[in-house]
Coordinates of C-alpha atoms in Angstrom, one line a residue:
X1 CA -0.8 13.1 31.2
X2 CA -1.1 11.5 34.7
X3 CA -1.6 14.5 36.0
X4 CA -4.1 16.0 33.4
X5 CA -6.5 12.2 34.6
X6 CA -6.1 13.4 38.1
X7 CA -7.2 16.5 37.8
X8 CA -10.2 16.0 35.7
X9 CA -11.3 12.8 38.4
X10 CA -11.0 15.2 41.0
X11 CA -13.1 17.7 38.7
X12 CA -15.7 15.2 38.7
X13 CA -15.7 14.4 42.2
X14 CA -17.0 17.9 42.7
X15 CA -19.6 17.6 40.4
X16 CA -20.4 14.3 41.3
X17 CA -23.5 14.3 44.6
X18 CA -24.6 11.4 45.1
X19 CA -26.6 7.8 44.7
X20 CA -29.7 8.0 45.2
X21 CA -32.3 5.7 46.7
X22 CA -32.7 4.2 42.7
X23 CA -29.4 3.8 42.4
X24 CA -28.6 6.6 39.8
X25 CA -25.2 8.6 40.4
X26 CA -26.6 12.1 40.1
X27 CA -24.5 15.2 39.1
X28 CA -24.3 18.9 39.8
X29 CA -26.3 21.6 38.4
X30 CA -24.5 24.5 39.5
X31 CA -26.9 27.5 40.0
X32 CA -26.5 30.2 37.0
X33 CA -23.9 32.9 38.4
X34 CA -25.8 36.5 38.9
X35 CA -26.2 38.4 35.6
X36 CA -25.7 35.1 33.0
X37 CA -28.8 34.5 30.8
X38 CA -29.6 31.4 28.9
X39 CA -28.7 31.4 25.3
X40 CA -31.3 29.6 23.5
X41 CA -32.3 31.5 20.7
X42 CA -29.8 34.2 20.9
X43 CA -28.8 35.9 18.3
X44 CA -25.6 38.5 17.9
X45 CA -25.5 41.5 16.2
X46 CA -24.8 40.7 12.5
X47 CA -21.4 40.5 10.9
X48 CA -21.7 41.1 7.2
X49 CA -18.2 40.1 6.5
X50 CA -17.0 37.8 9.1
X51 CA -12.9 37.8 9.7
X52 CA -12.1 34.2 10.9
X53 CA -9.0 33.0 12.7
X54 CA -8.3 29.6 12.7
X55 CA -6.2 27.9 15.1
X56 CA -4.7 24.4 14.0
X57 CA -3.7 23.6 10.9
X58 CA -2.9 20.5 10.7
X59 CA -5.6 17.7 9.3
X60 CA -8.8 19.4 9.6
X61 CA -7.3 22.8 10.0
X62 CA -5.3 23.3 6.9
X63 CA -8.5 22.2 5.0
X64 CA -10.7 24.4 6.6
X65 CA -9.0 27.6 5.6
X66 CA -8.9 26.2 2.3
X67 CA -12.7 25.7 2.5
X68 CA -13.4 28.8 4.1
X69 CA -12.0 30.9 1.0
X70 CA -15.0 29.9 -0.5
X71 CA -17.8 30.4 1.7
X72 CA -19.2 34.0 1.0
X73 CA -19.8 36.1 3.7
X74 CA -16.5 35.5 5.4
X75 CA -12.5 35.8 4.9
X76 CA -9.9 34.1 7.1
X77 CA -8.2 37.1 8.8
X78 CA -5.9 35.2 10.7
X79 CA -4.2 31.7 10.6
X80 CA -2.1 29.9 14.2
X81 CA -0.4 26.8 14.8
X82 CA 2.6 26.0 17.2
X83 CA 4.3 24.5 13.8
X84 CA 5.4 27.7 11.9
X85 CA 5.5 26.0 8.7
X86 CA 1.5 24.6 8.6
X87 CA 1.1 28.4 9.4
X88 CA 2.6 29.6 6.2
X89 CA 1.6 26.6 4.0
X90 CA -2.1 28.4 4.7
X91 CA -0.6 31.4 4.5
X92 CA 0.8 30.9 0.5
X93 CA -2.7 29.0 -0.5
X94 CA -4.4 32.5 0.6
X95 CA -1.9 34.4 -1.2
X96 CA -2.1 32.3 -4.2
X97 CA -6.1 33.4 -4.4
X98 CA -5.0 37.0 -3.6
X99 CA -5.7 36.9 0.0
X100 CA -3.7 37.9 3.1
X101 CA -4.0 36.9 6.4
X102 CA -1.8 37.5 9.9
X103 CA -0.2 34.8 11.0
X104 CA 0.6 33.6 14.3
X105 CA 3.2 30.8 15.2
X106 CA 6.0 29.1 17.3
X107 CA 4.8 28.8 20.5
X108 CA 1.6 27.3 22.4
X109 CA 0.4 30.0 23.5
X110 CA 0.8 31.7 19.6
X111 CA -3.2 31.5 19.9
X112 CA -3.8 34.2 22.3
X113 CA -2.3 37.1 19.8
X114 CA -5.1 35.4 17.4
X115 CA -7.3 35.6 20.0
X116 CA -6.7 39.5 20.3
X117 CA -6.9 40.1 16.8
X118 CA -9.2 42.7 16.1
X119 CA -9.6 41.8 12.6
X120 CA -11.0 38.5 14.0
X121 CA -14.9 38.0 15.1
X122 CA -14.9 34.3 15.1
X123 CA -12.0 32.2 16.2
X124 CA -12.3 28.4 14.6
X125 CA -10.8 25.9 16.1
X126 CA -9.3 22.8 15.3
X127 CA -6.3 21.9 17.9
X128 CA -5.7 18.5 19.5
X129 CA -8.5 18.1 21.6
X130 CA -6.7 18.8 25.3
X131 CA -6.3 22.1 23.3
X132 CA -10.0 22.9 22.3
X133 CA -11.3 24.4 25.5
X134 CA -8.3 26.8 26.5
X135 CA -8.4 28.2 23.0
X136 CA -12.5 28.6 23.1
X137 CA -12.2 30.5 26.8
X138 CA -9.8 32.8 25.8
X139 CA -11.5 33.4 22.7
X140 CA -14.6 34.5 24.1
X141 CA -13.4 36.8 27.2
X142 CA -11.5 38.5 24.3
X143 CA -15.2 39.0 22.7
X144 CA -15.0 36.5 19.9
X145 CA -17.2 34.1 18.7
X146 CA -16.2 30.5 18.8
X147 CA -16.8 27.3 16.9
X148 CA -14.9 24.2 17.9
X149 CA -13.9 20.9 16.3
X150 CA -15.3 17.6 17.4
X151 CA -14.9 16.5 20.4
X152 CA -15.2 20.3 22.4
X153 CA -14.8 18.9 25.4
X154 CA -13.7 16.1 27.3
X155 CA -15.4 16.7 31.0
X156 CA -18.2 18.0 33.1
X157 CA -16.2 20.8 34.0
X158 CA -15.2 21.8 30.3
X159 CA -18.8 21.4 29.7
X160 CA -20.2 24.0 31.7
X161 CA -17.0 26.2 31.6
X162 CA -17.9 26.6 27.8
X163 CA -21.4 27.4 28.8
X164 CA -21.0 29.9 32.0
X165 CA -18.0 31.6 29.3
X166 CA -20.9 31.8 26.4
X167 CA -23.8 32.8 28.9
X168 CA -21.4 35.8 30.6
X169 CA -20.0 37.3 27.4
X170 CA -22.9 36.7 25.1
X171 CA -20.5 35.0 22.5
X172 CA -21.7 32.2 20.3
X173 CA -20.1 28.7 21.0
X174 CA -20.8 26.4 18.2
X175 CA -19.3 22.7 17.8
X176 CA -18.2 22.0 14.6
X177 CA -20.3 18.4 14.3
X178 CA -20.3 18.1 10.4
X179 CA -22.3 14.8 10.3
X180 CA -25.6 17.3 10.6
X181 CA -25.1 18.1 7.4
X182 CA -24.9 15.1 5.5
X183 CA -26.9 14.9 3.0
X184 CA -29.3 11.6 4.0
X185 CA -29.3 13.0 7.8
X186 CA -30.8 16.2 6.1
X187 CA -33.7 14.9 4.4
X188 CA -34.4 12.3 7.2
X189 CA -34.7 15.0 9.6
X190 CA -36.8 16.9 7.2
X191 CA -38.9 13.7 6.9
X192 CA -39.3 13.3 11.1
X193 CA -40.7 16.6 11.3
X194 CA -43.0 16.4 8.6
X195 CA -43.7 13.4 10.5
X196 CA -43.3 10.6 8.0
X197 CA -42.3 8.1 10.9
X198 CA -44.8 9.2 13.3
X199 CA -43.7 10.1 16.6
X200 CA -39.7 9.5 16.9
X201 CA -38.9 7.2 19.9
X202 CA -35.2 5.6 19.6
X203 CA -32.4 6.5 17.5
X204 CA -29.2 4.8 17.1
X205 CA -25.6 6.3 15.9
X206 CA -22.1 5.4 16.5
X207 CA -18.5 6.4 15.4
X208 CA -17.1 2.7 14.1
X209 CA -14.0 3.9 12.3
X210 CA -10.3 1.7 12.1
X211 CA -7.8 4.3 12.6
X212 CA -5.5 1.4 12.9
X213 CA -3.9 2.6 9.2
X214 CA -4.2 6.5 10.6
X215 CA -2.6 6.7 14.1
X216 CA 0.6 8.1 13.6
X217 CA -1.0 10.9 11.3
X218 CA -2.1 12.6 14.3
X219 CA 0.2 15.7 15.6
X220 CA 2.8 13.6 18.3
X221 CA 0.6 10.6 18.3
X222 CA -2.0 12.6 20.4
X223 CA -4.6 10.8 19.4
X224 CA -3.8 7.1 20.4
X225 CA -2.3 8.5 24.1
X226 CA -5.7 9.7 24.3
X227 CA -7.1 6.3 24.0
X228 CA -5.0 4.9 26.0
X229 CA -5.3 7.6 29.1
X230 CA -8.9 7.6 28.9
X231 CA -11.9 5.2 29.2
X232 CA -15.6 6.0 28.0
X233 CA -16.9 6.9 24.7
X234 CA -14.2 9.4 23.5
X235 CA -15.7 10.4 20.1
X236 CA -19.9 10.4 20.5
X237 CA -20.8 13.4 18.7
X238 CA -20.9 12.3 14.8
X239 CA -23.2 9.8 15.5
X240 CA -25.0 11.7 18.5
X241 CA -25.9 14.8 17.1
X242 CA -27.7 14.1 14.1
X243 CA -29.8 12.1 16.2
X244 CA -30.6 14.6 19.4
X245 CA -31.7 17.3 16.5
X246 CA -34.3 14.8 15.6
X247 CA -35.4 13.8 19.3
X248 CA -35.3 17.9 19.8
X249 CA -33.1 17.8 22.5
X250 CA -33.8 21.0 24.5
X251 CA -36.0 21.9 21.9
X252 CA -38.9 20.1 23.9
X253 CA -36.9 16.7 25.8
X254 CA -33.7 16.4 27.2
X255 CA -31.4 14.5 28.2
X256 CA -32.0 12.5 31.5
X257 CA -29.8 9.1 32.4
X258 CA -26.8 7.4 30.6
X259 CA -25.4 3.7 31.4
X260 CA -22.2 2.7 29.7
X261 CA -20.4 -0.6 29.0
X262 CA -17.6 -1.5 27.4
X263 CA -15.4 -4.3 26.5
X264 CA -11.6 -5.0 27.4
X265 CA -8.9 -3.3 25.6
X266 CA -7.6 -6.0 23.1
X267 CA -6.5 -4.4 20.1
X268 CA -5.6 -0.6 21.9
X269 CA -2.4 -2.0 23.8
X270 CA -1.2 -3.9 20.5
X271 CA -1.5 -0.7 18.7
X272 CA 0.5 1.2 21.5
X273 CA 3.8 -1.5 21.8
X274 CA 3.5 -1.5 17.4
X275 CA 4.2 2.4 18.3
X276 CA 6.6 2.2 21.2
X277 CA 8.3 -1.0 20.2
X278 CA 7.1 -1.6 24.2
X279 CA 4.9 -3.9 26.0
X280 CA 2.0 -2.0 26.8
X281 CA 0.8 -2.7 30.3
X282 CA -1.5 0.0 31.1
X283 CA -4.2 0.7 28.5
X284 CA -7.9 2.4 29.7
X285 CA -10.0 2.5 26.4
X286 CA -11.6 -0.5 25.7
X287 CA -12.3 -1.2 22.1
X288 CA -15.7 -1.0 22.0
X289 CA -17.8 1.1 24.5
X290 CA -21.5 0.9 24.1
X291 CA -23.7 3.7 25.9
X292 CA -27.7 3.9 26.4
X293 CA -29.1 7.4 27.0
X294 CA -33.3 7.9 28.5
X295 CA -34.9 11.1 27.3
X296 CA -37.5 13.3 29.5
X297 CA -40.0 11.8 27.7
X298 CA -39.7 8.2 27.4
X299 CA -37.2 8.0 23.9
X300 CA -33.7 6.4 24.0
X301 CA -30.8 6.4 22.2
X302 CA -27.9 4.0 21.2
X303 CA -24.3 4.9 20.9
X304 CA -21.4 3.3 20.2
X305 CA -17.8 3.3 19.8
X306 CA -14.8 1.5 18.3
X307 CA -11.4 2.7 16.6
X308 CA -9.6 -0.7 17.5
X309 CA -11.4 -3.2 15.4
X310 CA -11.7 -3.6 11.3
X311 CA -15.3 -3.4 11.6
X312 CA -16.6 -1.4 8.6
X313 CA -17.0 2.2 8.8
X314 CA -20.4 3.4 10.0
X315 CA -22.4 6.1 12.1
X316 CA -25.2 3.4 12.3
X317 CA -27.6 6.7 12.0
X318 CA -31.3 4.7 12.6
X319 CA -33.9 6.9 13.5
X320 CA -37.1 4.8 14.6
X321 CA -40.7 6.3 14.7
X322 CA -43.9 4.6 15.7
X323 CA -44.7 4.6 11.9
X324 CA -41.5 4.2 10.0
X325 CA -38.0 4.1 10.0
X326 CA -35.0 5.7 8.5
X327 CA -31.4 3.8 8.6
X328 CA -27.8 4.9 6.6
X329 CA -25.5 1.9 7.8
X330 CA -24.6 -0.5 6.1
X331 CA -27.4 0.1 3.6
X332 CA -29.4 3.0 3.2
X333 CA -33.3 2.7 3.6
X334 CA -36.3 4.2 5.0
X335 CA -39.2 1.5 6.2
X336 CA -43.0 2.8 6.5
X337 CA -45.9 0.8 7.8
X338 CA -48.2 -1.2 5.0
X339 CA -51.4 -0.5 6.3
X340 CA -54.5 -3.0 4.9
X341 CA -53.1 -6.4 5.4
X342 CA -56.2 -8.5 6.6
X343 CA -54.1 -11.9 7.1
X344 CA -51.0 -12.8 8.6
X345 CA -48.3 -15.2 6.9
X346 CA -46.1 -15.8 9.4
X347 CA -43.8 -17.1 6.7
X348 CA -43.4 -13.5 6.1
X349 CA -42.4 -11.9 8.9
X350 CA -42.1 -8.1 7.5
X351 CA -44.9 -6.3 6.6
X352 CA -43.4 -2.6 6.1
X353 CA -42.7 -1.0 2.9
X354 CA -39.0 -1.2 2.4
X355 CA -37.4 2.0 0.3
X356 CA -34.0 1.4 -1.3
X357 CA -32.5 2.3 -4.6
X358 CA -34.6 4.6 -6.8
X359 CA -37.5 4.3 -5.1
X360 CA -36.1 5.9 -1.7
X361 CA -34.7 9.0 -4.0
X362 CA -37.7 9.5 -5.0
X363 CA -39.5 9.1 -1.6
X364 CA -36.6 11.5 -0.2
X365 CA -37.0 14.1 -2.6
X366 CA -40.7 14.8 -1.2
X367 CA -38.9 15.9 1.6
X368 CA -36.4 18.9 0.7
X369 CA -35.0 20.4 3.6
X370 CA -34.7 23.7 3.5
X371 CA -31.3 23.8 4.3
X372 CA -30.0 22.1 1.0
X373 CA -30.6 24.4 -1.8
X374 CA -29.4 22.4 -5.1
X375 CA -27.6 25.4 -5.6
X376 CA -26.0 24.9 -2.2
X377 CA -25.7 21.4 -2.7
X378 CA -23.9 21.7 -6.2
X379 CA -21.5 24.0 -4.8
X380 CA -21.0 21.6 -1.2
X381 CA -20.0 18.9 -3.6
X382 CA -17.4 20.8 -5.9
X383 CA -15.3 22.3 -2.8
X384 CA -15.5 19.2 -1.0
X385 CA -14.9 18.5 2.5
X386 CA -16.2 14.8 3.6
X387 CA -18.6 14.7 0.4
X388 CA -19.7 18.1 0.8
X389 CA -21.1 18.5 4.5
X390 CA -18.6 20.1 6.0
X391 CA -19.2 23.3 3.3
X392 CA -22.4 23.4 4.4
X393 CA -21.6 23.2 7.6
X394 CA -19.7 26.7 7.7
X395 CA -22.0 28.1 5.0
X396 CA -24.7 27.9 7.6
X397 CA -22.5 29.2 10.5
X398 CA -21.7 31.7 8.2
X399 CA -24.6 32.6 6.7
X400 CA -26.5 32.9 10.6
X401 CA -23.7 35.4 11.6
X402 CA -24.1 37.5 8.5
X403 CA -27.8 37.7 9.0
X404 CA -27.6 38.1 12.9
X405 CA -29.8 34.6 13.2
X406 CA -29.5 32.2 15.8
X407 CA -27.5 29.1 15.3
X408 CA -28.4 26.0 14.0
X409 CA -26.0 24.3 17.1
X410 CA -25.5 26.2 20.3
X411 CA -23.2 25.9 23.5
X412 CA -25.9 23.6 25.3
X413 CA -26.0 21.1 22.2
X414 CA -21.8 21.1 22.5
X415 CA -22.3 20.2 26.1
X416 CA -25.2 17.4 25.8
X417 CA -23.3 15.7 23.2
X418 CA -20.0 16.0 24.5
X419 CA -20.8 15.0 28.1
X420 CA -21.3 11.7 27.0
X421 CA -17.4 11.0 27.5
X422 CA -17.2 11.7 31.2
X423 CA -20.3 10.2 31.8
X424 CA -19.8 7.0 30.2
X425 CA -16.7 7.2 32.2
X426 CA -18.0 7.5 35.5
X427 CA -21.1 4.8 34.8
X428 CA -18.2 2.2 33.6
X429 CA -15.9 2.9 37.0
X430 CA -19.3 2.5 39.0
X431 CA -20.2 -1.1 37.2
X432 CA -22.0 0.1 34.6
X433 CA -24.4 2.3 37.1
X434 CA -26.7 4.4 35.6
X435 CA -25.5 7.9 35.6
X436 CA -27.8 11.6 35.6
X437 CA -26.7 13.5 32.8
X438 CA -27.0 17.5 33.5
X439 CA -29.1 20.1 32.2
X440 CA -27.0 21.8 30.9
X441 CA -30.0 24.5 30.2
X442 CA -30.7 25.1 34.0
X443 CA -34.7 24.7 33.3
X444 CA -35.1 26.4 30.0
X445 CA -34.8 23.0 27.9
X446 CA -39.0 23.2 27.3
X447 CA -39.1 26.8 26.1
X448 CA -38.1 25.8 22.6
X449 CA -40.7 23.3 20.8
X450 CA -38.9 21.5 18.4
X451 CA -35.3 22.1 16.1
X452 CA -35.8 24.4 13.6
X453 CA -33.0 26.2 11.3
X454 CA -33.5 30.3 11.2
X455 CA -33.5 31.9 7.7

């Protein structure tokens, strides 16, 4: 594990150029390698029946295949995990629905037979996270599409490995982020670009989450040694992308600095000795690690992290216009300006029409996106999978490779949102300095106007 740190410091050492005269750290954009094209917008040839091979089956794996036997448009060909017996567990569910898939099993590597399946089109992954890239890059030389669990990537490097690999073999490289298709970040992104807040100019999300009760769930206790190897935000993308879809990030703004603080670890080395019966001496995560982000264009964002502390769970999710407001945590409510008021009572110091209850359903349901079909959303509900949003989620991957349509989340929205852990990173080791974040698009961030879904 030492050795994994070093390397990826030394990663970012190349990337890394220099402070300039403001006092930002900037980073590398390498120039696009001959023959690579952007891939905003692409679009692959269409795969009416798409074989899937997922690799990982443990928490999230084993319930995706399950989930995946009832998306239409799609079977799961194939089926991997270095623990032969999650392999066949997903194996027997399939055959109980009169299904059959290959398996593959037994050693690390086991992914790389998957990988040269040619019953598979799209390999979905759901390894560890030290895991995710290696699988996605062998995936995709082997002319696959791939779609990747949350976090994709840990570093800069990763980050535009993933990108140069999707841009050179014209493969799709989708993050799995499930949290854009919840059902309240739905509508209120259908509401910001009917523009019922005005103009959106900060957002706010987080991943506040106690997996105190939940560490030793994880496959060799992977998931705490994480924490404890690595400082920065580790896990930004449930709360970040829901909010970049709505700021159109590279759709029209990007991404342009990132500052980062964070507090002491506390709780994360009492977790590690309850697990080791040890003294923990050495612990890098601090419990909570707050992170600003500028936009192109003026906006900001909020994000924050904490997995140590028995704070309530929450995304925060706050998007805030110049007209209105939409929040989900710890309440859920949308706020618009009450227009008309020709005196001030300073004894009353909100004047905006608050939505809650009854009367924000109905406000929300002038909004439909077009996304959420009720027949879609009927369905999401019965199969399940965090409420429903993760059906949906691989109904519309799905349903975009059938048809040949772009998709809703490409490789440049997996590196902007992923990013954010090396770069909060490298702004905490440099006293909370503000830190460039990449384009990740190489110019082409403006050519797009606005997120938009294809049908």
């Amino acid at each position: 594990m030492k050795l994994r740190h070093t390397l990826c410091f030394l990663g970012t050492l190349v990337l890394l150029l220099s402070c300039s005269q403001s006092g930002i750290i900037r980073t590398q954009v390498p120039s696009r390698p001959a023959g690579q094209q952007d891939m905003i917008q692409f679009a692959a040839e269409p795969i009416p029946d798409v074989g899937i091979g997922v690799v990982g089956l443990g928490m999230r794996g084993g319930d995706a295949v399950e989930r995946l036997s009832f998306v239409p448009g799609c079977h799961v060909a194939a089926v991997c995990d270095v623990e032969s017996d999650r392999a066949q567990a997903s194996i027997k569910y399939l055959e109980g629905k009169g299904l059959k898939a290959n398996a593959y099993s037994g050693e690390e590597l086991s992914y790389r037979a998957l990988c040269e399946d040619p019953s598979v089109d799209l390999v979905y992954i759901c390894t560890d996270w030290m895991h995710h890239v290696p699988v996605a890059l062998y995936a995709m030389e082997h002319g696959k599409h791939v779609a990747i669990e949350v976090p994709s990537a840990e570093t800069l490097q990763a980050c535009w490995d993933l990108v140069d690999t999707s841009e050179r073999t014209r493969r799709h490289c989708m993050i799995l982020e499930n949290c854009c298709y919840d059902f309240f970040e739905l509508t209120a992104l259908a509401m910001a670009q009917a523009g019922a807040f005005g103009e959106i100019i900060h957002a706010e999300g987080a991943y506040l989450h106690n997996l105190d009760p939940y560490w030793k769930r994880y496959w060799n206790n992977w998931r705490l040694e994480f924490n404890k190897q690595h400082r920065g935000d580790l896990y930004p993308t449930h709360g970040f992308g829901p909010v970049c879809q709505a700021l159109n990030i590279h759709r029209g703004d990007r991404l342009l600095t990132l500052v980062a603080m964070d507090t002491d670890p506390f709780n994360g080395p009492k977790h590690e000795s309850a697990r080791t019966g040890e003294p923990c001496k050495d612990f890098a995560g601090g419990d909570v690690t707050t992170t600003m982000i500028r936009t192109a264009k003026g906006k900001t964002i909020l994000l924050e992290h904490d997995v140590m502390t028995p704070r309530p769970y929450s995304r925060m999710y706050q998007l805030v216009g110049t007209d209105g407001y939409a929040g989900k945590y710890p309440m859920q409510q949308i706020c618009l300006r009450e227009e008309g008021a020709e005196s001030v009572d300073y004894q009353n110091l909100g004047r905006e029409k608050i939505y809650t209850g009854d009367a924000l359903k109905e406000l929300m349901a002038r909004y439909p996106n077009p996304v959420l079909t009720p027949e879609l959303e009927a369905t999401a509900k019965e199969v399940g999978g965090h409420g429903g949003m993760d059906f949906i989620m691989d109904y519309r991957l799905i349903y975009c490779l059938n048809k040949g349509l772009p998709l809703d989340m490409d490789v440049y929205d997996l590196a902007e949102w992923c990013c954010v852990t090396e770069l909060s990173r490298i702004s905490l080791e440099h006293g909370c300095a503000p830190v460039e974040v990449p384009d990740f698009t190489r110019g082409a961030w403006n050519r797009v106007n606005g997120f938009s879904y294809a049908f």
